[in-house]
Amino acid sequence: MSLIEKLNWRYATKKFDKTKKLTSFQLDELLHAVHLSPSSAGVQSYKIIVVQDAAVREKLQQAAYGQAQIADASQLIVFAAETNLDARYVKSYIDHVAKSRSIDRANLVGYEQMINGNVSGMTEEQRITWAKKQAYIALGVLLTSAAELGIDACPMEGFSAPQFDEILGLKEKGLTTAVIAAIGFRAEDDAYSKLNKVRKPEEEMFIHI
Ligand SMILES: Cc1cc2nc3c(=O)[nH]c(=O)nc-3n(C[C@H](O)[C@H](O)[C@H](O)COP(=O)(O)O)c2cc1C
């Protein structure tokens, strides 16, 4: 299948086949792809929780209007934004850049100041919104990569973030739930898999200047 055929093949899966699970190779491959997501200034201001445990997923399902995908999928992926984006967080990122690229730490002070300037110019709410935006990029990478790998997924915003944070103990980790995705394999009788895609006409979407 071409890329476009794969993107047409994918859809927000409503009914997963409970008996079909990702192999550990498939899960690793998908997570490696998500790990490579780009982020603003490279700070990767989120963490990704892979939830497999059935009892935890049952609780999460209750906190997501009972949506079946949460319990029936192979795994539930929770994208959680950092709530403590401060100078210490940025310092640790810059240390990591220096190490990864074998750069003298002193040469990165200007870059560190630039990021700190941006971060300190935001309110706490703006910082969390910024962090969440980066998590959504990772969601996009997950959806496209899953399609490439023949894995089904359902992106979801229909849940209570405070309840998710509570169930997963995220507050104490300095995290808050941004968005989630169920991953697995479609049930053969998921009627949604047969529906035509609904997208704006391209001429309405794209403005060529
Ligand atoms: C950020 C986001 C949140 C969504 N939340 C839900 C959700 O809570 N439950 C659900 O069944 N589908 C959810 N969807 C799926 C969309 O309804 C679906 O992607 C859209 O209608 C386009 O259809 P397609 O993905 O099947 O092509 C969500 C999609 C996105 C991108």
Short mmCIF file of C-alpha atoms and ligand atoms in Angstrom, two decimals:
data_model
loop_
_atom_site.label_atom_id
_atom_site.label_comp_id
_atom_site.label_asym_id
_atom_site.label_seq_id
_atom_site.Cartn_x
_atom_site.Cartn_y
_atom_site.Cartn_z
CA MET A 1 0.00 0.00 0.00
CA SER A 2 1.14 3.53 -0.68
CA LEU A 3 1.27 6.09 2.14
CA ILE A 4 -2.07 7.56 1.02
CA GLU A 5 -3.64 4.10 0.88
CA LYS A 6 -2.41 3.41 4.42
CA LEU A 7 -3.82 6.72 5.68
CA ASN A 8 -7.13 5.82 4.08
CA TRP A 9 -6.95 2.34 5.65
CA ARG A 10 -6.58 3.79 9.14
CA TYR A 11 -9.61 5.11 11.00
CA ALA A 12 -10.48 5.92 14.58
CA THR A 13 -11.21 2.35 15.63
CA LYS A 14 -14.31 2.05 17.80
CA LYS A 15 -14.39 -1.72 18.21
CA PHE A 16 -11.15 -3.58 18.85
CA ASP A 17 -10.74 -7.35 18.62
CA LYS A 18 -10.05 -8.19 22.28
CA THR A 19 -8.25 -11.40 21.31
CA LYS A 20 -5.64 -9.69 19.13
CA LYS A 21 -2.64 -8.16 20.86
CA LEU A 22 0.42 -6.37 19.49
CA THR A 23 3.56 -8.49 19.59
CA SER A 24 6.33 -6.99 21.71
CA PHE A 25 8.17 -6.26 18.44
CA GLN A 26 5.20 -4.30 17.06
CA LEU A 27 4.81 -2.35 20.30
CA ASP A 28 8.53 -1.55 20.43
CA GLU A 29 8.54 -0.45 16.79
CA LEU A 30 5.58 1.87 17.35
CA LEU A 31 7.09 3.33 20.53
CA HIS A 32 10.47 3.85 18.80
CA ALA A 33 8.64 5.85 16.11
CA VAL A 34 6.79 7.96 18.70
CA HIS A 35 10.06 8.51 20.57
CA LEU A 36 11.40 10.20 17.42
CA SER A 37 8.61 12.82 17.41
CA PRO A 38 9.89 16.36 17.03
CA SER A 39 9.08 18.93 19.73
CA SER A 40 9.46 22.66 20.22
CA ALA A 41 13.10 23.46 21.11
CA GLY A 42 13.52 19.68 21.38
CA VAL A 43 12.46 19.63 25.03
CA GLN A 44 10.00 16.70 24.72
CA SER A 45 7.80 18.20 27.42
CA TYR A 46 5.68 15.11 28.02
CA LYS A 47 5.89 11.48 29.01
CA ILE A 48 4.09 8.51 27.53
CA ILE A 49 2.44 5.90 29.72
CA VAL A 50 1.74 2.50 28.18
CA VAL A 51 -1.15 0.95 30.06
CA GLN A 52 -1.69 -2.77 29.69
CA ASP A 53 -3.04 -3.70 33.13
CA ALA A 54 -6.71 -4.73 32.82
CA ALA A 55 -7.77 -3.49 36.28
CA VAL A 56 -6.25 -0.05 35.68
CA ARG A 57 -7.84 0.14 32.26
CA GLU A 58 -11.23 -0.74 33.73
CA LYS A 59 -10.93 2.28 36.04
CA LEU A 60 -9.77 4.48 33.16
CA GLN A 61 -12.73 3.33 31.07
CA GLN A 62 -15.07 4.62 33.78
CA ALA A 63 -13.27 7.96 33.59
CA ALA A 64 -13.76 8.04 29.81
CA TYR A 65 -17.54 7.79 29.49
CA GLY A 66 -17.30 4.00 29.36
CA GLN A 67 -15.62 4.04 25.91
CA ALA A 68 -14.98 0.39 25.09
CA GLN A 69 -11.70 0.99 23.25
CA ILE A 70 -9.95 1.69 26.55
CA ALA A 71 -10.49 -1.83 27.87
CA ASP A 72 -10.67 -3.80 24.62
CA ALA A 73 -7.61 -2.48 22.80
CA SER A 74 -4.23 -4.17 23.10
CA GLN A 75 -2.75 -1.21 25.00
CA LEU A 76 -3.80 2.27 26.01
CA ILE A 77 -1.26 5.01 25.39
CA VAL A 78 -1.51 8.07 27.65
CA PHE A 79 0.32 11.23 26.57
CA ALA A 80 0.96 13.25 29.74
CA ALA A 81 2.29 16.81 29.69
CA GLU A 82 4.98 18.01 32.11
CA THR A 83 3.55 20.45 34.66
CA ASN A 84 6.95 21.56 36.04
CA LEU A 85 8.67 23.11 33.06
CA ASP A 86 11.22 25.27 34.85
CA ALA A 87 14.89 26.23 34.63
CA ARG A 88 15.87 22.93 36.27
CA TYR A 89 14.01 20.98 33.60
CA VAL A 90 15.65 23.05 30.85
CA LYS A 91 19.09 22.59 32.44
CA SER A 92 18.72 18.85 32.43
CA TYR A 93 17.67 18.98 28.75
CA ILE A 94 20.66 21.13 27.82
CA ASP A 95 22.99 18.76 29.70
CA HIS A 96 21.51 15.96 27.60
CA VAL A 97 22.06 17.90 24.34
CA ALA A 98 25.71 18.50 25.30
CA LYS A 99 26.23 14.81 26.03
CA SER A 100 24.33 13.50 22.99
CA ARG A 101 26.19 15.76 20.58
CA SER A 102 29.54 15.91 22.41
CA ILE A 103 29.31 19.69 22.63
CA ASP A 104 31.07 21.77 25.25
CA ARG A 105 28.30 22.62 27.78
CA ALA A 106 29.46 26.26 27.86
CA ASN A 107 28.60 26.65 24.16
CA LEU A 108 24.96 25.89 24.89
CA VAL A 109 24.41 28.60 27.51
CA GLY A 110 22.89 31.00 24.94
CA TYR A 111 20.45 28.30 23.76
CA GLU A 112 19.57 27.51 27.38
CA GLN A 113 18.91 31.20 28.09
CA MET A 114 16.70 31.46 25.01
CA ILE A 115 14.55 28.51 26.10
CA ASN A 116 14.42 29.79 29.70
CA GLY A 117 13.39 33.22 28.39
CA ASN A 118 10.48 31.64 26.48
CA VAL A 119 9.42 29.43 29.37
CA SER A 120 9.65 32.10 32.07
CA GLY A 121 7.61 34.47 29.88
CA MET A 122 4.63 32.12 30.10
CA THR A 123 2.08 31.69 32.87
CA GLU A 124 1.87 28.22 34.41
CA GLU A 125 -1.25 27.56 32.34
CA GLN A 126 0.49 28.64 29.13
CA ARG A 127 3.44 26.37 29.94
CA ILE A 128 1.16 23.37 30.37
CA THR A 129 -0.69 24.25 27.13
CA TRP A 130 2.67 24.45 25.35
CA ALA A 131 3.69 21.09 26.80
CA LYS A 132 0.38 19.55 25.71
CA LYS A 133 0.81 20.82 22.15
CA GLN A 134 4.04 18.85 21.91
CA ALA A 135 2.22 15.74 23.17
CA TYR A 136 -0.31 16.14 20.34
CA ILE A 137 2.53 16.07 17.81
CA ALA A 138 3.56 12.73 19.30
CA LEU A 139 -0.06 11.58 18.96
CA GLY A 140 0.07 12.48 15.26
CA VAL A 141 3.29 10.55 14.82
CA LEU A 142 1.73 7.57 16.61
CA LEU A 143 -1.34 7.58 14.36
CA THR A 144 0.68 7.80 11.15
CA SER A 145 3.24 5.25 12.31
CA ALA A 146 0.52 2.84 13.41
CA ALA A 147 -1.04 3.10 9.93
CA GLU A 148 2.36 2.42 8.37
CA LEU A 149 2.79 -0.67 10.57
CA GLY A 150 -0.75 -2.00 10.02
CA ILE A 151 -1.77 -1.33 13.62
CA ASP A 152 -5.17 0.15 14.44
CA ALA A 153 -5.58 3.10 16.79
CA CYS A 154 -8.18 5.41 18.23
CA PRO A 155 -7.12 8.89 19.35
CA MET A 156 -9.29 10.09 22.23
CA GLU A 157 -10.05 13.30 24.08
CA GLY A 158 -13.27 12.04 25.62
CA PHE A 159 -12.08 11.48 29.18
CA SER A 160 -11.71 13.30 32.47
CA ALA A 161 -8.08 14.43 32.76
CA PRO A 162 -8.28 14.99 36.56
CA GLN A 163 -9.61 11.44 37.00
CA PHE A 164 -6.95 9.98 34.71
CA ASP A 165 -4.27 11.88 36.65
CA GLU A 166 -5.65 10.49 39.90
CA ILE A 167 -5.89 6.87 38.71
CA LEU A 168 -2.40 6.91 37.18
CA GLY A 169 -0.80 8.90 40.03
CA LEU A 170 0.41 11.55 37.58
CA LYS A 171 0.23 14.63 39.82
CA GLU A 172 3.06 13.43 42.03
CA LYS A 173 5.12 12.75 38.91
CA GLY A 174 4.65 16.35 37.71
CA LEU A 175 2.43 15.26 34.83
CA THR A 176 -1.12 15.77 33.60
CA THR A 177 -3.00 13.82 30.93
CA ALA A 178 -3.14 15.61 27.56
CA VAL A 179 -4.58 13.05 25.15
CA ILE A 180 -4.78 9.27 24.81
CA ALA A 181 -4.79 6.61 22.11
CA ALA A 182 -5.99 3.02 22.17
CA ILE A 183 -3.94 0.69 19.97
CA GLY A 184 -4.60 -2.83 18.76
CA PHE A 185 -6.50 -4.47 15.92
CA ARG A 186 -9.98 -3.75 14.61
CA ALA A 187 -12.85 -6.16 15.17
CA GLU A 188 -14.07 -7.51 11.85
CA ASP A 189 -17.57 -6.19 12.54
CA ASP A 190 -16.55 -2.63 13.45
CA ALA A 191 -18.99 -0.77 11.19
CA TYR A 192 -16.79 2.34 11.30
CA SER A 193 -14.10 0.57 9.27
CA LYS A 194 -16.47 0.51 6.29
CA LEU A 195 -17.42 4.19 6.33
CA ASN A 196 -16.15 6.67 3.78
CA LYS A 197 -13.66 9.23 5.04
CA VAL A 198 -15.17 12.62 5.80
CA ARG A 199 -12.70 15.37 4.97
CA LYS A 200 -13.11 18.93 3.68
CA PRO A 201 -12.47 19.22 -0.04
CA GLU A 202 -8.75 19.86 -0.55
CA GLU A 203 -9.49 23.19 -2.25
CA GLU A 204 -11.11 24.37 0.99
CA MET A 205 -8.27 23.09 3.13
CA PHE A 206 -5.20 24.29 1.28
CA ILE A 207 -4.46 27.91 0.53
CA HIS A 208 -1.69 28.22 -2.02
CA ILE A 209 -0.13 31.66 -2.12
C1 LIG B 1 -7.60 14.66 19.34
C2 LIG B 1 -8.67 13.68 18.98
C3 LIG B 1 -9.62 13.28 19.92
C4 LIG B 1 -10.58 12.33 19.61
N1 LIG B 1 -11.41 11.85 20.59
C5 LIG B 1 -12.19 10.76 20.33
C6 LIG B 1 -12.87 10.10 21.38
O1 LIG B 1 -12.82 10.47 22.55
N2 LIG B 1 -13.60 8.98 21.05
C7 LIG B 1 -13.68 8.50 19.78
O2 LIG B 1 -14.33 7.48 19.56
N3 LIG B 1 -13.02 9.13 18.75
C8 LIG B 1 -12.28 10.23 19.00
N4 LIG B 1 -11.57 10.83 17.98
C9 LIG B 1 -11.68 10.30 16.62
C10 LIG B 1 -12.25 11.31 15.61
O3 LIG B 1 -13.64 11.41 15.76
C11 LIG B 1 -11.84 10.85 14.21
O4 LIG B 1 -10.44 10.85 14.13
C12 LIG B 1 -12.39 11.77 13.12
O5 LIG B 1 -13.78 11.69 13.08
C13 LIG B 1 -11.82 11.43 11.75
O6 LIG B 1 -12.10 10.09 11.43
P1 LIG B 1 -10.96 9.00 11.13
O7 LIG B 1 -9.89 9.17 12.18
O8 LIG B 1 -11.70 7.69 11.31
O9 LIG B 1 -10.45 9.21 9.77
C14 LIG B 1 -10.64 11.80 18.29
C15 LIG B 1 -9.71 12.24 17.34
C16 LIG B 1 -8.72 13.14 17.67
C17 LIG B 1 -7.69 13.51 16.64
#
